[in-house]
């Protein structure tokens, strides 16, 4: 994570076991989702810089993630040809 104004590095978020291919940030700036070639999606709290949860379900690399404007839903698309819809509220797919 970087401060855009100063260019200062704020944090390094590490948990993926393979390269990260995509990230998304919620419209309120409180949540980050990262995904990649380890077939997982990681959901992070921006303020605490803590991993909130790991989403697993794709059978291949995860190429794209997006968080809904209300921050309640995450959508992912993967190499396995599926689009998956995840609830960030109930913690289910």
JSON list of C-alpha atoms in Angstrom, two decimals:
[
{"chain": "A", "resi": 1, "resn": "UNK", "atom": "CA", "xyz": [0.00, 0.00, 0.00]},
{"chain": "A", "resi": 2, "resn": "UNK", "atom": "CA", "xyz": [1.21, 3.47, -0.89]},
{"chain": "A", "resi": 3, "resn": "UNK", "atom": "CA", "xyz": [0.33, 7.03, 0.08]},
{"chain": "A", "resi": 4, "resn": "UNK", "atom": "CA", "xyz": [-0.46, 8.64, -3.27]},
{"chain": "A", "resi": 5, "resn": "UNK", "atom": "CA", "xyz": [0.45, 12.16, -2.14]},
{"chain": "A", "resi": 6, "resn": "UNK", "atom": "CA", "xyz": [3.83, 11.44, -0.56]},
{"chain": "A", "resi": 7, "resn": "UNK", "atom": "CA", "xyz": [4.79, 8.29, -2.46]},
{"chain": "A", "resi": 8, "resn": "UNK", "atom": "CA", "xyz": [5.53, 6.68, 0.91]},
{"chain": "A", "resi": 9, "resn": "UNK", "atom": "CA", "xyz": [5.07, 2.93, 1.29]},
{"chain": "A", "resi": 10, "resn": "UNK", "atom": "CA", "xyz": [2.49, 2.34, 4.03]},
{"chain": "A", "resi": 11, "resn": "UNK", "atom": "CA", "xyz": [2.36, -1.45, 4.24]},
{"chain": "A", "resi": 12, "resn": "UNK", "atom": "CA", "xyz": [3.14, -4.74, 2.55]},
{"chain": "A", "resi": 13, "resn": "UNK", "atom": "CA", "xyz": [0.26, -7.20, 2.62]},
{"chain": "A", "resi": 14, "resn": "UNK", "atom": "CA", "xyz": [1.49, -10.77, 2.31]},
{"chain": "A", "resi": 15, "resn": "UNK", "atom": "CA", "xyz": [-0.51, -13.98, 2.26]},
{"chain": "A", "resi": 16, "resn": "UNK", "atom": "CA", "xyz": [-0.69, -15.27, -1.32]},
{"chain": "A", "resi": 17, "resn": "UNK", "atom": "CA", "xyz": [1.47, -18.27, -2.18]},
{"chain": "A", "resi": 18, "resn": "UNK", "atom": "CA", "xyz": [1.82, -17.28, -5.85]},
{"chain": "A", "resi": 19, "resn": "UNK", "atom": "CA", "xyz": [1.73, -14.08, -7.96]},
{"chain": "A", "resi": 20, "resn": "UNK", "atom": "CA", "xyz": [-1.14, -11.64, -7.49]},
{"chain": "A", "resi": 21, "resn": "UNK", "atom": "CA", "xyz": [-2.95, -10.89, -10.75]},
{"chain": "A", "resi": 22, "resn": "UNK", "atom": "CA", "xyz": [-5.63, -8.40, -9.70]},
{"chain": "A", "resi": 23, "resn": "UNK", "atom": "CA", "xyz": [-6.76, -6.19, -6.83]},
{"chain": "A", "resi": 24, "resn": "UNK", "atom": "CA", "xyz": [-9.85, -4.12, -6.02]},
{"chain": "A", "resi": 25, "resn": "UNK", "atom": "CA", "xyz": [-10.61, -1.58, -3.32]},
{"chain": "A", "resi": 26, "resn": "UNK", "atom": "CA", "xyz": [-14.07, -0.87, -1.94]},
{"chain": "A", "resi": 27, "resn": "UNK", "atom": "CA", "xyz": [-15.65, 2.50, -2.71]},
{"chain": "A", "resi": 28, "resn": "UNK", "atom": "CA", "xyz": [-15.39, 3.50, 0.96]},
{"chain": "A", "resi": 29, "resn": "UNK", "atom": "CA", "xyz": [-11.68, 2.63, 0.95]},
{"chain": "A", "resi": 30, "resn": "UNK", "atom": "CA", "xyz": [-11.99, 0.23, 3.89]},
{"chain": "A", "resi": 31, "resn": "UNK", "atom": "CA", "xyz": [-11.53, -3.13, 2.15]},
{"chain": "A", "resi": 32, "resn": "UNK", "atom": "CA", "xyz": [-9.07, -4.52, -0.40]},
{"chain": "A", "resi": 33, "resn": "UNK", "atom": "CA", "xyz": [-9.46, -7.76, -2.32]},
{"chain": "A", "resi": 34, "resn": "UNK", "atom": "CA", "xyz": [-6.47, -9.41, -3.98]},
{"chain": "A", "resi": 35, "resn": "UNK", "atom": "CA", "xyz": [-6.44, -12.53, -6.15]},
{"chain": "A", "resi": 36, "resn": "UNK", "atom": "CA", "xyz": [-4.08, -14.50, -8.28]},
{"chain": "A", "resi": 37, "resn": "UNK", "atom": "CA", "xyz": [-2.50, -17.67, -9.49]},
{"chain": "A", "resi": 38, "resn": "UNK", "atom": "CA", "xyz": [-2.84, -19.45, -6.13]},
{"chain": "A", "resi": 39, "resn": "UNK", "atom": "CA", "xyz": [-6.59, -19.75, -6.95]},
{"chain": "A", "resi": 40, "resn": "UNK", "atom": "CA", "xyz": [-7.62, -17.72, -3.89]},
{"chain": "A", "resi": 41, "resn": "UNK", "atom": "CA", "xyz": [-9.05, -14.32, -3.09]},
{"chain": "A", "resi": 42, "resn": "UNK", "atom": "CA", "xyz": [-7.79, -12.52, 0.00]},
{"chain": "A", "resi": 43, "resn": "UNK", "atom": "CA", "xyz": [-9.95, -9.88, 1.68]},
{"chain": "A", "resi": 44, "resn": "UNK", "atom": "CA", "xyz": [-8.05, -7.27, 3.72]},
{"chain": "A", "resi": 45, "resn": "UNK", "atom": "CA", "xyz": [-8.95, -4.53, 6.18]},
{"chain": "A", "resi": 46, "resn": "UNK", "atom": "CA", "xyz": [-7.19, -1.35, 5.02]},
{"chain": "A", "resi": 47, "resn": "UNK", "atom": "CA", "xyz": [-6.99, 0.36, 8.41]},
{"chain": "A", "resi": 48, "resn": "UNK", "atom": "CA", "xyz": [-5.60, -2.59, 10.39]},
{"chain": "A", "resi": 49, "resn": "UNK", "atom": "CA", "xyz": [-3.77, -4.11, 7.38]},
{"chain": "A", "resi": 50, "resn": "UNK", "atom": "CA", "xyz": [-5.06, -7.50, 8.54]},
{"chain": "A", "resi": 51, "resn": "UNK", "atom": "CA", "xyz": [-6.27, -10.40, 6.43]},
{"chain": "A", "resi": 52, "resn": "UNK", "atom": "CA", "xyz": [-10.00, -10.79, 7.09]},
{"chain": "A", "resi": 53, "resn": "UNK", "atom": "CA", "xyz": [-10.63, -13.97, 5.13]},
{"chain": "A", "resi": 54, "resn": "UNK", "atom": "CA", "xyz": [-9.54, -16.19, 2.28]},
{"chain": "A", "resi": 55, "resn": "UNK", "atom": "CA", "xyz": [-12.07, -17.17, -0.39]},
{"chain": "A", "resi": 56, "resn": "UNK", "atom": "CA", "xyz": [-11.49, -20.44, -2.22]},
{"chain": "A", "resi": 57, "resn": "UNK", "atom": "CA", "xyz": [-13.60, -21.93, -4.98]},
{"chain": "A", "resi": 58, "resn": "UNK", "atom": "CA", "xyz": [-11.97, -21.29, -8.35]},
{"chain": "A", "resi": 59, "resn": "UNK", "atom": "CA", "xyz": [-10.25, -24.23, -10.05]},
{"chain": "A", "resi": 60, "resn": "UNK", "atom": "CA", "xyz": [-7.69, -22.01, -11.77]},
{"chain": "A", "resi": 61, "resn": "UNK", "atom": "CA", "xyz": [-6.08, -18.60, -11.57]},
{"chain": "A", "resi": 62, "resn": "UNK", "atom": "CA", "xyz": [-8.34, -15.75, -10.49]},
{"chain": "A", "resi": 63, "resn": "UNK", "atom": "CA", "xyz": [-8.05, -13.04, -13.14]},
{"chain": "A", "resi": 64, "resn": "UNK", "atom": "CA", "xyz": [-10.47, -10.38, -11.91]},
{"chain": "A", "resi": 65, "resn": "UNK", "atom": "CA", "xyz": [-12.19, -9.17, -8.73]},
{"chain": "A", "resi": 66, "resn": "UNK", "atom": "CA", "xyz": [-14.64, -6.34, -8.08]},
{"chain": "A", "resi": 67, "resn": "UNK", "atom": "CA", "xyz": [-16.37, -5.12, -4.93]},
{"chain": "A", "resi": 68, "resn": "UNK", "atom": "CA", "xyz": [-19.93, -3.79, -5.17]},
{"chain": "A", "resi": 69, "resn": "UNK", "atom": "CA", "xyz": [-20.49, -0.10, -4.37]},
{"chain": "A", "resi": 70, "resn": "UNK", "atom": "CA", "xyz": [-22.18, -0.99, -1.05]},
{"chain": "A", "resi": 71, "resn": "UNK", "atom": "CA", "xyz": [-19.23, -3.23, -0.09]},
{"chain": "A", "resi": 72, "resn": "UNK", "atom": "CA", "xyz": [-21.46, -6.24, 0.56]},
{"chain": "A", "resi": 73, "resn": "UNK", "atom": "CA", "xyz": [-20.62, -8.35, -2.49]},
{"chain": "A", "resi": 74, "resn": "UNK", "atom": "CA", "xyz": [-17.44, -9.42, -4.25]},
{"chain": "A", "resi": 75, "resn": "UNK", "atom": "CA", "xyz": [-17.45, -10.84, -7.79]},
{"chain": "A", "resi": 76, "resn": "UNK", "atom": "CA", "xyz": [-14.55, -12.85, -9.19]},
{"chain": "A", "resi": 77, "resn": "UNK", "atom": "CA", "xyz": [-13.72, -14.26, -12.60]},
{"chain": "A", "resi": 78, "resn": "UNK", "atom": "CA", "xyz": [-11.24, -17.01, -13.21]},
{"chain": "A", "resi": 79, "resn": "UNK", "atom": "CA", "xyz": [-9.30, -19.18, -15.59]},
{"chain": "A", "resi": 80, "resn": "UNK", "atom": "CA", "xyz": [-11.79, -21.97, -14.85]},
{"chain": "A", "resi": 81, "resn": "UNK", "atom": "CA", "xyz": [-14.37, -20.06, -16.91]},
{"chain": "A", "resi": 82, "resn": "UNK", "atom": "CA", "xyz": [-16.58, -19.19, -13.95]},
{"chain": "A", "resi": 83, "resn": "UNK", "atom": "CA", "xyz": [-17.81, -15.98, -12.40]},
{"chain": "A", "resi": 84, "resn": "UNK", "atom": "CA", "xyz": [-18.41, -16.36, -8.68]},
{"chain": "A", "resi": 85, "resn": "UNK", "atom": "CA", "xyz": [-20.44, -14.09, -6.45]},
{"chain": "A", "resi": 86, "resn": "UNK", "atom": "CA", "xyz": [-19.41, -13.89, -2.80]},
{"chain": "A", "resi": 87, "resn": "UNK", "atom": "CA", "xyz": [-21.21, -12.27, 0.13]},
{"chain": "A", "resi": 88, "resn": "UNK", "atom": "CA", "xyz": [-18.85, -10.20, 2.25]},
{"chain": "A", "resi": 89, "resn": "UNK", "atom": "CA", "xyz": [-21.58, -9.86, 4.87]},
{"chain": "A", "resi": 90, "resn": "UNK", "atom": "CA", "xyz": [-22.62, -13.48, 5.43]},
{"chain": "A", "resi": 91, "resn": "UNK", "atom": "CA", "xyz": [-19.22, -14.83, 4.41]},
{"chain": "A", "resi": 92, "resn": "UNK", "atom": "CA", "xyz": [-20.70, -17.24, 1.86]},
{"chain": "A", "resi": 93, "resn": "UNK", "atom": "CA", "xyz": [-20.52, -17.82, -1.87]}
]
